[in-house]
PDB file of C-alpha atoms in Angstrom:
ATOM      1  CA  UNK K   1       0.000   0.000   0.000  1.00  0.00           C
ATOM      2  CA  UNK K   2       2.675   2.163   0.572  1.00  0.00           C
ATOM      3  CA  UNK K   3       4.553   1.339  -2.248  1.00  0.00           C
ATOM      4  CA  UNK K   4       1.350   2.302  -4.562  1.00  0.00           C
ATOM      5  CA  UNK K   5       0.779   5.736  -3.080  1.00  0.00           C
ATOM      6  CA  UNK K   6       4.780   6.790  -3.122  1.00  0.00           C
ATOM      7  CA  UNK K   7       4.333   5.871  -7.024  1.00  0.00           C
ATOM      8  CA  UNK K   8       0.848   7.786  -7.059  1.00  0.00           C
ATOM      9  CA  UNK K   9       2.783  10.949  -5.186  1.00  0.00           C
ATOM     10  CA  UNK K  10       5.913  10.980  -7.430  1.00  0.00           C
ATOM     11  CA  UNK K  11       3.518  10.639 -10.819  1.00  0.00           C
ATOM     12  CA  UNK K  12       1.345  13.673  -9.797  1.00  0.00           C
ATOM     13  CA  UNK K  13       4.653  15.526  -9.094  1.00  0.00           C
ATOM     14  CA  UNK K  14       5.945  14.805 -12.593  1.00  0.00           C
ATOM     15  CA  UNK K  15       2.346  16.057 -14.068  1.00  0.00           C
ATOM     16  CA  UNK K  16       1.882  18.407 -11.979  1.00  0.00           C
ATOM     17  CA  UNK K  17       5.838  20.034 -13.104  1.00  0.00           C
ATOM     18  CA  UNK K  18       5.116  19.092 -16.631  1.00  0.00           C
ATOM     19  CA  UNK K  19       3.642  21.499 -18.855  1.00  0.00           C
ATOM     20  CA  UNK K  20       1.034  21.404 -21.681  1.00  0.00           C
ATOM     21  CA  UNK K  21       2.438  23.666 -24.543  1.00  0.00           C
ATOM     22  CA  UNK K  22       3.841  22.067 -27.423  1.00  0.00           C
ATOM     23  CA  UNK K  23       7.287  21.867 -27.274  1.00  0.00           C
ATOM     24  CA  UNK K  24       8.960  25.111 -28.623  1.00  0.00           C
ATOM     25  CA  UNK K  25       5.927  26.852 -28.906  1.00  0.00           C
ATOM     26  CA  UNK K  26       6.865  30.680 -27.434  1.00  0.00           C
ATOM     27  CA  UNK K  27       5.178  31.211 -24.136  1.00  0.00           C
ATOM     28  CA  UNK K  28       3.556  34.458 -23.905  1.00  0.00           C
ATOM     29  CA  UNK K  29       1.538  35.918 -20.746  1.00  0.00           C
ATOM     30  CA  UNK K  30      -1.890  36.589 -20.929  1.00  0.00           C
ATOM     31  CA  UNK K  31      -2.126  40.021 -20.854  1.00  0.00           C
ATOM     32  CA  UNK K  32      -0.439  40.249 -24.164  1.00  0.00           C
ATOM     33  CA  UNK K  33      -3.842  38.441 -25.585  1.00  0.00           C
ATOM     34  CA  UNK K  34      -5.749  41.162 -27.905  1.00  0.00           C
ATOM     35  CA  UNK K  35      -3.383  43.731 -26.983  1.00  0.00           C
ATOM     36  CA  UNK K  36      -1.956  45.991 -30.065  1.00  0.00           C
ATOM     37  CA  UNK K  37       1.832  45.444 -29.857  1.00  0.00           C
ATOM     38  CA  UNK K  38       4.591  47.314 -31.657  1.00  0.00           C
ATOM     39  CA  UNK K  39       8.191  45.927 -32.585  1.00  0.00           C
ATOM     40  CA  UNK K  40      11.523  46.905 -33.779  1.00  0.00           C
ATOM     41  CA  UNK K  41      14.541  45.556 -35.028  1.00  0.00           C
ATOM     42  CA  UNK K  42      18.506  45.254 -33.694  1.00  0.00           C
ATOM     43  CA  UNK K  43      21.044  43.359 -33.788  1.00  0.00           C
ATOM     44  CA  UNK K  44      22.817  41.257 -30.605  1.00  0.00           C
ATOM     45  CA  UNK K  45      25.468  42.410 -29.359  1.00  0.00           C
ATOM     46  CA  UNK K  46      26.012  40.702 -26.512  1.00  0.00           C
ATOM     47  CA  UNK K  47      24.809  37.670 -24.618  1.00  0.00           C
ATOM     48  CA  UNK K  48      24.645  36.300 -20.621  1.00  0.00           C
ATOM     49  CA  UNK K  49      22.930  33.750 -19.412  1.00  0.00           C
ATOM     50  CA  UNK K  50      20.959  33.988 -16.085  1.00  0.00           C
ATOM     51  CA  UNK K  51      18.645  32.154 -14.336  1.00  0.00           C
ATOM     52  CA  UNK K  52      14.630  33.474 -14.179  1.00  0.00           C
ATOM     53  CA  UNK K  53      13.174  32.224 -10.773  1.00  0.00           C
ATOM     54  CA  UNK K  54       9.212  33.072 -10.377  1.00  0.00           C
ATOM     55  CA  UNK K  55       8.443  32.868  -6.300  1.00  0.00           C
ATOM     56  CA  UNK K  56       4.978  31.408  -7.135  1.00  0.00           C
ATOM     57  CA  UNK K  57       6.485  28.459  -9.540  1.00  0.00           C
ATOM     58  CA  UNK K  58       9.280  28.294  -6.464  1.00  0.00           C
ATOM     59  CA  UNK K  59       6.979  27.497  -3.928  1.00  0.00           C
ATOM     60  CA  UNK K  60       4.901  25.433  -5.803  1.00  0.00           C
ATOM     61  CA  UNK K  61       8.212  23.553  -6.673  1.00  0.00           C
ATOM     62  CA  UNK K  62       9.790  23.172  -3.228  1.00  0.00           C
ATOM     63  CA  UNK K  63       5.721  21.844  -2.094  1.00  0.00           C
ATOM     64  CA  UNK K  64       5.837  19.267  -4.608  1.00  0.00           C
ATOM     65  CA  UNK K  65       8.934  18.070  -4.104  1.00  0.00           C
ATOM     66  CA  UNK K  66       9.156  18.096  -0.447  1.00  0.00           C
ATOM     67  CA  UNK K  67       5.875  15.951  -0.484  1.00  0.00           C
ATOM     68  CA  UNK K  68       7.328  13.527  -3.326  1.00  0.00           C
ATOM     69  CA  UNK K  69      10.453  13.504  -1.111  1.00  0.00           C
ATOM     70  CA  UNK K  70       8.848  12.917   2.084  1.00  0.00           C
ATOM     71  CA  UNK K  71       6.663  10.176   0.635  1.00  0.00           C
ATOM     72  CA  UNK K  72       9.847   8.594  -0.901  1.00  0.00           C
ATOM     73  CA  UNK K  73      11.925   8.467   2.333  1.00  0.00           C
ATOM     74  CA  UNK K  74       8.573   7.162   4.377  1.00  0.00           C
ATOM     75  CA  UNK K  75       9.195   3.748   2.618  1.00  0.00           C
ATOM     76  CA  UNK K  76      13.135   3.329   3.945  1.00  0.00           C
ATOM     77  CA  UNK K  77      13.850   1.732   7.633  1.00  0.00           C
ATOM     78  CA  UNK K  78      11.146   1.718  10.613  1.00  0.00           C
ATOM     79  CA  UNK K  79      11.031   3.432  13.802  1.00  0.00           C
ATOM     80  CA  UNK K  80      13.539   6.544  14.218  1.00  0.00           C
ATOM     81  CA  UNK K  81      15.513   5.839  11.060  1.00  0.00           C
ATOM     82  CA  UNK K  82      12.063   6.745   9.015  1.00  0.00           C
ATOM     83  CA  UNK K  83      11.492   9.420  10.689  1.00  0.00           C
ATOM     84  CA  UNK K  84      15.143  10.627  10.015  1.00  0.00           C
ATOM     85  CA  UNK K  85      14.646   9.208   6.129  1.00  0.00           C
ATOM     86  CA  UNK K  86      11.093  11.197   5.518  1.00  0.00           C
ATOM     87  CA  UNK K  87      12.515  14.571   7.143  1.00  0.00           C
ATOM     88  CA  UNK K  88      15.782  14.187   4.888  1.00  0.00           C
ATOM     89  CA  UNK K  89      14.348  13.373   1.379  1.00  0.00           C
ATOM     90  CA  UNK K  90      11.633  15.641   2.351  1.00  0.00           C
ATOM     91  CA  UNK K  91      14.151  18.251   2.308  1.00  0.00           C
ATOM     92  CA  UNK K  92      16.185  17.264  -0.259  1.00  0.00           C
ATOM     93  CA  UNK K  93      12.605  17.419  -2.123  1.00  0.00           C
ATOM     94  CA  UNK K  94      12.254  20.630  -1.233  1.00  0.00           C
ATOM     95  CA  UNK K  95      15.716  22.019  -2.829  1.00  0.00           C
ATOM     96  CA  UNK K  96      15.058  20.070  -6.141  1.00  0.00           C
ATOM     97  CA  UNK K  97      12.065  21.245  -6.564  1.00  0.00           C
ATOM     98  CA  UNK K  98      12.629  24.911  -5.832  1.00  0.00           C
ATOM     99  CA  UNK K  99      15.796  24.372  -8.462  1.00  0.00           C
ATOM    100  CA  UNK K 100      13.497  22.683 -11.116  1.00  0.00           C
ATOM    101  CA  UNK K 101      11.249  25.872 -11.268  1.00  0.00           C
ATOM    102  CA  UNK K 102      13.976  27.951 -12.475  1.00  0.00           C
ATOM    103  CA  UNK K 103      13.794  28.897 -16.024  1.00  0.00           C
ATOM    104  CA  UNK K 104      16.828  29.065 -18.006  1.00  0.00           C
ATOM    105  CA  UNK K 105      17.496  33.099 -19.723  1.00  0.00           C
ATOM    106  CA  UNK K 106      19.287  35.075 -21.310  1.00  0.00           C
ATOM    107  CA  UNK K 107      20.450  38.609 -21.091  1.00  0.00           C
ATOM    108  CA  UNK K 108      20.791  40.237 -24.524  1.00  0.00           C
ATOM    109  CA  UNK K 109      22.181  43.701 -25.276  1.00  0.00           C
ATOM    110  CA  UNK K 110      20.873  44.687 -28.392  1.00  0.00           C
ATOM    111  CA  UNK K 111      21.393  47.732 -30.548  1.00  0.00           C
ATOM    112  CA  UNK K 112      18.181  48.892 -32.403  1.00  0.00           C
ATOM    113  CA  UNK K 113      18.121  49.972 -36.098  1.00  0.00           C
ATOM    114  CA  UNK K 114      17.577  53.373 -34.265  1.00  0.00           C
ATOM    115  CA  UNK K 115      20.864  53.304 -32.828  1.00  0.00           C
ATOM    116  CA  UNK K 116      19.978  52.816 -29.496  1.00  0.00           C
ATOM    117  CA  UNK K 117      21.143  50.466 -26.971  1.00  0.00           C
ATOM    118  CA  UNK K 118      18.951  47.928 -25.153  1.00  0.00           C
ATOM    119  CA  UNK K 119      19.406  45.458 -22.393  1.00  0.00           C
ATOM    120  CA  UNK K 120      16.387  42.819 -22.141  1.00  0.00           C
ATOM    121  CA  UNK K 121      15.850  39.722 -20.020  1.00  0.00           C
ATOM    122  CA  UNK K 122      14.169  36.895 -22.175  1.00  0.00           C
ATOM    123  CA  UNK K 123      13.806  33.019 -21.363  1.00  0.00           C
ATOM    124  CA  UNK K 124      15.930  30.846 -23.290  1.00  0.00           C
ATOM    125  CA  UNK K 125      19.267  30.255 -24.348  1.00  0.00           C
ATOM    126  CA  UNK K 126      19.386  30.409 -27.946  1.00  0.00           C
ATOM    127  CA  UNK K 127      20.540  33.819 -28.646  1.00  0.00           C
ATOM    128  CA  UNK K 128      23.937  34.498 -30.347  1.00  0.00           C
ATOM    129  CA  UNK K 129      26.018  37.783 -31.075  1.00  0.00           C
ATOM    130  CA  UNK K 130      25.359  38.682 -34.313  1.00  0.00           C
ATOM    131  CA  UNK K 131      21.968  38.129 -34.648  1.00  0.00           C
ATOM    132  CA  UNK K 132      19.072  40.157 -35.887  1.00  0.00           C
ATOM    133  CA  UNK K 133      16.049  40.392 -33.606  1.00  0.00           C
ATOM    134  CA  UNK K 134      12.505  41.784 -33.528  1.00  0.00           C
ATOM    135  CA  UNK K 135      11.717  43.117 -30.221  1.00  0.00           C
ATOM    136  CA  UNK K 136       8.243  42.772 -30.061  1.00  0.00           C
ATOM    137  CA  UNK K 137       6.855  45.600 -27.302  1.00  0.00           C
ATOM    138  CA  UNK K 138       3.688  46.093 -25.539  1.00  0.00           C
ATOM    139  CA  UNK K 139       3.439  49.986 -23.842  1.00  0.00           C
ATOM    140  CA  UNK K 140       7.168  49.934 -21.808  1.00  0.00           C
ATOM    141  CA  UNK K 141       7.439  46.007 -21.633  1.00  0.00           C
ATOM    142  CA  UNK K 142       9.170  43.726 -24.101  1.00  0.00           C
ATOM    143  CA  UNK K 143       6.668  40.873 -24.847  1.00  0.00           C
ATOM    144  CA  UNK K 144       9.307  38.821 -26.739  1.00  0.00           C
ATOM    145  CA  UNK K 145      12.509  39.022 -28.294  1.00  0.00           C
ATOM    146  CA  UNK K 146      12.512  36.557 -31.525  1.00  0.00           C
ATOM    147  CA  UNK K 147      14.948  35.577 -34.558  1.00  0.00           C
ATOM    148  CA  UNK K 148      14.212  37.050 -37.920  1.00  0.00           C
TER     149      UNK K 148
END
């Protein structure tokens, strides 16, 4: 019985971390839905990659995985040993998960056609120096940042 609901635990934590976008597809938030946008162009100039961490995907991260953890470490040794074993992995849950929800990014300095110069924070990592980009704006925000 135990067994069956550790499996049950860990398989909701994989669905539950797993998204439902087809792979690739650009993510965009929904406030940019039936907004007018405007765009420019640039080139790359330079390129660092950071880490994006949101505090709600964080929390729901550490959650998961400190409950997949937990439920993990239930099912080694009896007595005070599983006690110690659910507390660890129930931490060590926690960590993963909280590292999982990080998003991998990239900060780009771009210089527009207009001769300005730009630094913007966009998820991903495929971004090189050299590149021309569209950066597609909504009001003072940068909705995306895309090849062309």
């Amino acid at each position: 019985m135990k067994k069956a609901w550790a499996i049950s635990a860990v398989a909701a934590g994989l669905i539950g971390l797993s998204g439902c976008a087809p792979y690739g597809a650009p993510v965009v938030g929904e406030e940019s839905v039936n907004q007018v946008m405007r765009y420019e162009t640039g080139t790359i100039r330079s390129v660092r990659y950071v880490a994006v961490q949101s505090s709600t995907d964080s929390a729901v991260g550490s959650l998961l995985g400190a409950a997949t953890g937990a439920a993990l470490g239930h099912m080694i040794g009896k007595g005070r040993g599983q006690d110690l074993a659910t507390i660890g992995a129930g931490l060590m849950g926690a960590y993963v998960g909280n590292q999982v929800t990080k998003a991998n990014a990239s900060e780009l300095t771009i210089r527009t056609d207009r001769g300005r110069t730009i630094v913007v924070i966009v998820k991903g990592t495929g971004y090189y120096p050299g590149e021309r980009v569209r950066i597609v704006k909504s009001g003072s925000r940068v909705a995306n940042v895309e090849p062309i």
